[in-house]
Amino acid sequence: MDRATVLLRQACKDAKVHSSLAAATSACTEGAGKQWVTLALTKESLAEVHVAISQGTGQLAVLLVATTAPVSQIEVLRAMEYGGVYVASAELGAGAATALTEAASFTDGPSLVLLAEPAALKGDENWTAFRYDPRREDAGNAFTAEGDRVRKEIQGFLSRQNLLTLIAKKTLPSAAAADAESGELSAGLADASKTVTILYSSDTGHAEECAKAVARQCRNGGFASSAVRCATMDSFDVGALASEPLIVFAVATAGKGEFCGNGRSFFTKLSERSDLNLKDMKYCIFGLGDSHYWGKGTEDSKINFAKPARDLDTLLEERGAVRMLPTGFGDDQDVDQYHTGFGEWKSQLYSRLGVDQAAAGGGGDDGPVKTDEQIKVETKQLRGSMKESLDDITTGQIPFQDTKLIKSHGSYQQDDRDLREERQKMGVENAFSFMIRVRLPGGYCTAEQWLAMDDICEKFANGTLKITTRQTWQVHGVLKRDVKDTMRAMNKACMDTVAACGDVCRNVLCTSRPDVCSKALHEEILHYTYNIHDHCLPRSGAYHEIFLMQGDEMAEKTQIMGSTPVEEEPLYGLTYLPRKYKVAVAIPPSNDVDLFAHCAGFIAIIEGGKLQGFNVAVGGGLGFTHNNQKTHPRLADVIGFCKPSDAKYVCECILTVARDFGDRTGRKHARVKYTVEDYGAEWFKEQVEDRLGFKLEPAKPYKFEHRGDLHGWVKGTDGLWSCGLLVPIGRVKESSRTCLRKIAEELKGQGAFRMTCNQSVVLEGITEAKKAVVQKLLEEYKVMHNKETTVSGLRRNMVACVALPTCPLAFAEAERYLPTLVERLEAVTERCGISQEDIVIRMTGCPNSCGRPSMAEIGFIGKAPGTYNMYLGAD
């Protein structure tokens, strides 16, 4: 270092040499002359120098000194990419004087000189001394190298388009000064030098959102659209890394510090390619993880937090790649999860890329990633751009913001995760499709409606019906072009999907067992269930405009000032609810609806064969985030009693308290249960009573004795028969679907179907004459419907969510695996003599708990592929 400084002062007698880069930079003022600083060559000093040069500090002159082998010249050479920078490389000695003198005399921009100690170059036959002087570009000899042999990494750099572009920008006339053809060529060559590849590994979509946000910013900041590539890591050829100037990685964590499914293969292949030399490649990484996933403060959590991102960083460094900026991290434990870390990291990235002044959205883009609250406010009562995006046949997906909105209309955009890797390698988009869920309060439908749904799943979906734990159907695999036709077909059968999903009051449940009370009483309670459900429905006409209306009818509605008038939402306003609102009605002694797992619950109180009213419960919910202490399952509190006619108003008041006091800053803490938990059940009750205008009566005695479904035949007080069937995991397919269709055809005009909360079906309203016909069909198609045919108590009580391959939130299997597990456990229960004991076993692929596993005697919640938390003993 001292020798280099002495040499500098000898070559440039008036050199102003500073002790630090910061001091030299601050001294760079117009007319002050070159401001020198001497630095040891390290990765850190190089990064600092590049930042200073990229910021256009014109009078800066940096002397880098390499004292140890090996000496890479490529990062020094890259300074040429900024344009108007003098760059030189020489051996520390007498031959360095020319480079230092030229650097000192270059006044049109910064100067960067690399001097290497002779000892550091010993044995390096490829070392190339060179000088690049932008003042000689017009003469065509701006770059000169000493000797016949040019170092391979330098030759590779020179052969790339970035130098061609640099020269073109200096020698070709600008668009303003020359004709259009020359201007377009200059602009095209300039754009060609700006390329960035963004690769992500993501299961839940968070890393994908980060990657796409970076891609949007680059495109809107001046990068040509074709120069910005965004894809999964597994879809990228590892062998092509060496030819990439810059790669930005967004890497999520799966399981115990593992790569997600669409990044695992990339990392494995990169690990195996020890021959790769990535010295020409710059990279940066943003890693996502949960610092408490394996327990707060535990060694496992420390080791595995964002481990894939850290492992990738280490491996790329080993392969010689150059880190452009420090790795950033997003932690699910932060108040706004990964957004905190991503916001800080992306600011540095955008500044380095020169796109920090660009707007984040535009030009046919999804726009910036917005919060759910922003989306609800800005999309005209749940309209957004869905009508137009569903009509767009160029892609199988809809824009990001519309994926949020469509939930309120009963649908989710999904893709087949089993096919992701294959399709990405083929260069085609994911196999997108839509799940559509029907609104069916109380789970009741006619035989005609069953037939209509059977037709719909055959014509538009994947040929199956899924009975959910919320007492309704959903169909999977609906292509975007068929979404509207599917909704219209449902509408023709007097069904819709309004409020089946989203931040609204969802499908209201009601006990399905026909043997808990008289037929007349059951119908009365179902009537109040409908009242509660209908009273809390959103009033927006968006659903009908987007999915149902067409032609003259639509034109007439939208002709007022050229746009559809916006209705008032008396309960929801512009922002709707902070999160979903789930309601259930239970008829003791049956708690088949799992009433205490709901935001609001109504327990029917029957005395002397008459409905007296409902006990009211608030604050239940089972969803949580693994090891996030702010989230947890909670059972509802019973806060009082109301008359039957007041139930819908009580439900409304619970809803509006949640609307006004729920946490809108973080969706993971926004359910009604957290409002009750944070403020207390007594406070919540007072709020409800204040809005009601009267006090709730004290809760009345009740007793739940069971929560399973009816299996077999039972005769009602009206003389008609009901039969409970077992539909394993709620999937109506193959022979069971054929059987149920034939039964529906037999029951047209008289019978009905009622879905259960345990994913099965009860046939209702069967006359004595039809009973034998139905029984024959059940036997013919071997549909399980009694204690003998249902095999075991475990099988009768197994419940699972869909999970893989279509649910984007699933960490592990559920529907596809639980039947196999139950079959294995049946051998154990048979051996122990308890095979016919009703044992509730449930499994979900993630902690959102759609299958309510926390309330099972044996519950499994997916934590990673093939990994579950097991919970025992709930009742």
GROMACS .gro file of C-alpha atoms in nm, residues 571-754:
model
  184
  571LEU     CA    1  -7.279  -0.380   0.657
  572TYR     CA    2  -6.941  -0.391   0.487
  573GLY     CA    3  -6.870  -0.043   0.353
  574LEU     CA    4  -6.578  -0.006   0.114
  575THR     CA    5  -6.331  -0.216   0.312
  576TYR     CA    6  -6.553  -0.517   0.394
  577LEU     CA    7  -6.415  -0.720   0.687
  578PRO     CA    8  -6.056  -0.755   0.806
  579ARG     CA    9  -6.083  -1.131   0.746
  580LYS     CA   10  -6.341  -1.400   0.678
  581TYR     CA   11  -6.640  -1.437   0.910
  582LYS     CA   12  -6.760  -1.790   0.980
  583VAL     CA   13  -7.094  -1.873   1.139
  584ALA     CA   14  -7.252  -2.202   1.246
  585VAL     CA   15  -7.585  -2.314   1.396
  586ALA     CA   16  -7.582  -2.630   1.611
  587ILE     CA   17  -7.873  -2.841   1.733
  588PRO     CA   18  -7.786  -3.028   2.055
  589PRO     CA   19  -7.706  -3.303   2.127
  590SER     CA   20  -7.515  -3.292   1.795
  591ASN     CA   21  -7.215  -3.066   1.744
  592ASP     CA   22  -7.137  -3.190   1.395
  593VAL     CA   23  -7.066  -2.829   1.287
  594ASP     CA   24  -6.783  -2.786   1.544
  595LEU     CA   25  -6.957  -2.474   1.668
  596PHE     CA   26  -6.675  -2.353   1.894
  597ALA     CA   27  -6.439  -2.328   1.597
  598HIS     CA   28  -6.641  -2.042   1.447
  599CYS     CA   29  -6.632  -1.664   1.469
  600ALA     CA   30  -6.999  -1.669   1.572
  601GLY     CA   31  -7.208  -1.966   1.681
  602PHE     CA   32  -7.576  -2.018   1.762
  603ILE     CA   33  -7.676  -2.315   1.980
  604ALA     CA   34  -8.044  -2.402   1.939
  605ILE     CA   35  -8.221  -2.426   2.274
  606ILE     CA   36  -8.521  -2.658   2.252
  607GLU     CA   37  -8.764  -2.702   2.541
  608GLY     CA   38  -9.085  -2.903   2.523
  609GLY     CA   39  -9.037  -2.964   2.153
  610LYS     CA   40  -9.024  -2.590   2.075
  611LEU     CA   41  -8.737  -2.366   1.975
  612GLN     CA   42  -8.684  -2.110   2.252
  613GLY     CA   43  -8.391  -1.929   2.096
  614PHE     CA   44  -8.015  -1.955   2.064
  615ASN     CA   45  -7.718  -1.938   2.295
  616VAL     CA   46  -7.462  -1.707   2.132
  617ALA     CA   47  -7.092  -1.790   2.110
  618VAL     CA   48  -6.813  -1.567   1.973
  619GLY     CA   49  -6.441  -1.581   1.906
  620GLY     CA   50  -6.362  -1.928   1.776
  621GLY     CA   51  -6.116  -2.017   1.500
  622LEU     CA   52  -5.844  -2.272   1.435
  623GLY     CA   53  -5.608  -2.117   1.181
  624PHE     CA   54  -5.258  -2.011   1.286
  625THR     CA   55  -4.903  -1.974   1.157
  626HIS     CA   56  -4.641  -2.223   1.268
  627ASN     CA   57  -4.447  -2.083   1.566
  628ASN     CA   58  -4.588  -1.734   1.530
  629GLN     CA   59  -4.687  -1.662   1.888
  630LYS     CA   60  -4.932  -1.394   1.778
  631THR     CA   61  -5.146  -1.658   1.610
  632HIS     CA   62  -5.316  -1.959   1.768
  633PRO     CA   63  -5.635  -2.166   1.764
  634ARG     CA   64  -5.912  -2.049   1.997
  635LEU     CA   65  -6.247  -2.190   2.111
  636ALA     CA   66  -6.547  -1.958   2.117
  637ASP     CA   67  -6.695  -1.812   2.437
  638VAL     CA   68  -7.069  -1.837   2.507
  639ILE     CA   69  -7.181  -1.481   2.589
  640GLY     CA   70  -7.560  -1.505   2.620
  641PHE     CA   71  -7.896  -1.603   2.474
  642CYS     CA   72  -8.120  -1.444   2.214
  643LYS     CA   73  -8.466  -1.505   2.069
  644PRO     CA   74  -8.487  -1.684   1.732
  645SER     CA   75  -8.602  -1.370   1.548
  646ASP     CA   76  -8.308  -1.172   1.688
  647ALA     CA   77  -8.039  -1.416   1.574
  648LYS     CA   78  -7.971  -1.241   1.243
  649TYR     CA   79  -7.932  -0.905   1.417
  650VAL     CA   80  -7.698  -1.051   1.678
  651CYS     CA   81  -7.492  -1.200   1.396
  652GLU     CA   82  -7.485  -0.859   1.224
  653CYS     CA   83  -7.365  -0.685   1.541
  654ILE     CA   84  -7.087  -0.939   1.597
  655LEU     CA   85  -6.986  -0.879   1.235
  656THR     CA   86  -6.979  -0.499   1.270
  657VAL     CA   87  -6.777  -0.511   1.594
  658ALA     CA   88  -6.521  -0.723   1.408
  659ARG     CA   89  -6.539  -0.484   1.114
  660ASP     CA   90  -6.468  -0.180   1.332
  661PHE     CA   91  -6.219  -0.323   1.583
  662GLY     CA   92  -6.050  -0.606   1.393
  663ASP     CA   93  -5.679  -0.579   1.318
  664ARG     CA   94  -5.639  -0.455   0.959
  665THR     CA   95  -5.262  -0.415   0.986
  666GLY     CA   96  -5.186  -0.787   0.968
  667ARG     CA   97  -5.413  -1.050   0.818
  668LYS     CA   98  -5.268  -1.323   1.037
  669HIS     CA   99  -5.409  -1.142   1.341
  670ALA     CA  100  -5.735  -1.019   1.189
  671ARG     CA  101  -5.993  -1.288   1.268
  672VAL     CA  102  -6.275  -1.227   1.517
  673LYS     CA  103  -6.105  -1.458   1.769
  674TYR     CA  104  -5.815  -1.213   1.807
  675THR     CA  105  -6.051  -0.921   1.863
  676VAL     CA  106  -6.221  -1.120   2.140
  677GLU     CA  107  -5.883  -1.229   2.276
  678ASP     CA  108  -5.736  -0.877   2.272
  679TYR     CA  109  -6.035  -0.692   2.419
  680GLY     CA  110  -6.197  -0.968   2.623
  681ALA     CA  111  -6.525  -1.157   2.581
  682GLU     CA  112  -6.711  -0.931   2.825
  683TRP     CA  113  -6.606  -0.616   2.638
  684PHE     CA  114  -6.708  -0.778   2.310
  685LYS     CA  115  -7.047  -0.869   2.455
  686GLU     CA  116  -7.101  -0.508   2.569
  687GLN     CA  117  -7.021  -0.382   2.219
  688VAL     CA  118  -7.270  -0.624   2.067
  689GLU     CA  119  -7.542  -0.526   2.315
  690ASP     CA  120  -7.477  -0.157   2.258
  691ARG     CA  121  -7.539  -0.204   1.885
  692LEU     CA  122  -7.839  -0.429   1.944
  693GLY     CA  123  -8.007  -0.181   2.176
  694PHE     CA  124  -8.088  -0.450   2.433
  695LYS     CA  125  -7.911  -0.695   2.663
  696LEU     CA  126  -7.858  -1.058   2.579
  697GLU     CA  127  -8.022  -1.294   2.826
  698PRO     CA  128  -7.808  -1.534   3.030
  699ALA     CA  129  -7.707  -1.847   2.841
  700LYS     CA  130  -7.934  -2.147   2.891
  701PRO     CA  131  -7.826  -2.505   2.968
  702TYR     CA  132  -7.738  -2.735   2.677
  703LYS     CA  133  -7.544  -3.055   2.621
  704PHE     CA  134  -7.349  -3.184   2.323
  705GLU     CA  135  -7.313  -3.562   2.312
  706HIS     CA  136  -7.167  -3.638   1.969
  707ARG     CA  137  -7.039  -3.473   1.653
  708GLY     CA  138  -7.027  -3.750   1.397
  709ASP     CA  139  -7.259  -3.799   1.098
  710LEU     CA  140  -7.556  -4.025   1.062
  711HIS     CA  141  -7.482  -4.347   0.872
  712GLY     CA  142  -7.775  -4.563   0.770
  713TRP     CA  143  -8.151  -4.522   0.754
  714VAL     CA  144  -8.375  -4.327   0.993
  715LYS     CA  145  -8.745  -4.247   0.964
  716GLY     CA  146  -8.855  -3.892   1.036
  717THR     CA  147  -9.161  -3.767   1.219
  718ASP     CA  148  -9.313  -3.680   0.878
  719GLY     CA  149  -9.299  -4.044   0.771
  720LEU     CA  150  -9.019  -3.990   0.518
  721TRP     CA  151  -8.683  -4.164   0.528
  722SER     CA  152  -8.331  -4.025   0.547
  723CYS     CA  153  -8.008  -4.211   0.483
  724GLY     CA  154  -7.660  -4.101   0.580
  725LEU     CA  155  -7.382  -4.193   0.337
  726LEU     CA  156  -7.006  -4.194   0.381
  727VAL     CA  157  -6.818  -4.009   0.105
  728PRO     CA  158  -6.450  -4.066   0.187
  729ILE     CA  159  -6.270  -3.731   0.220
  730GLY     CA  160  -6.574  -3.569   0.051
  731ARG     CA  161  -6.457  -3.656  -0.300
  732VAL     CA  162  -6.754  -3.758  -0.515
  733LYS     CA  163  -6.603  -3.952  -0.803
  734GLU     CA  164  -6.623  -4.269  -1.008
  735SER     CA  165  -6.880  -4.523  -0.879
  736SER     CA  166  -7.004  -4.304  -0.592
  737ARG     CA  167  -7.071  -4.020  -0.836
  738THR     CA  168  -7.261  -4.252  -1.070
  739CYS     CA  169  -7.466  -4.386  -0.782
  740LEU     CA  170  -7.555  -4.045  -0.643
  741ARG     CA  171  -7.655  -3.922  -0.987
  742LYS     CA  172  -7.893  -4.215  -1.031
  743ILE     CA  173  -8.036  -4.157  -0.684
  744ALA     CA  174  -8.089  -3.788  -0.769
  745GLU     CA  175  -8.277  -3.889  -1.083
  746GLU     CA  176  -8.501  -4.112  -0.873
  747LEU     CA  177  -8.567  -3.838  -0.615
  748LYS     CA  178  -8.649  -3.555  -0.855
  749GLY     CA  179  -8.949  -3.356  -0.738
  750GLN     CA  180  -8.952  -3.496  -0.385
  751GLY     CA  181  -8.615  -3.583  -0.228
  752ALA     CA  182  -8.320  -3.369  -0.127
  753PHE     CA  183  -7.951  -3.387  -0.039
  754ARG     CA  184  -7.783  -3.233   0.262
   0.00000   0.00000   0.00000
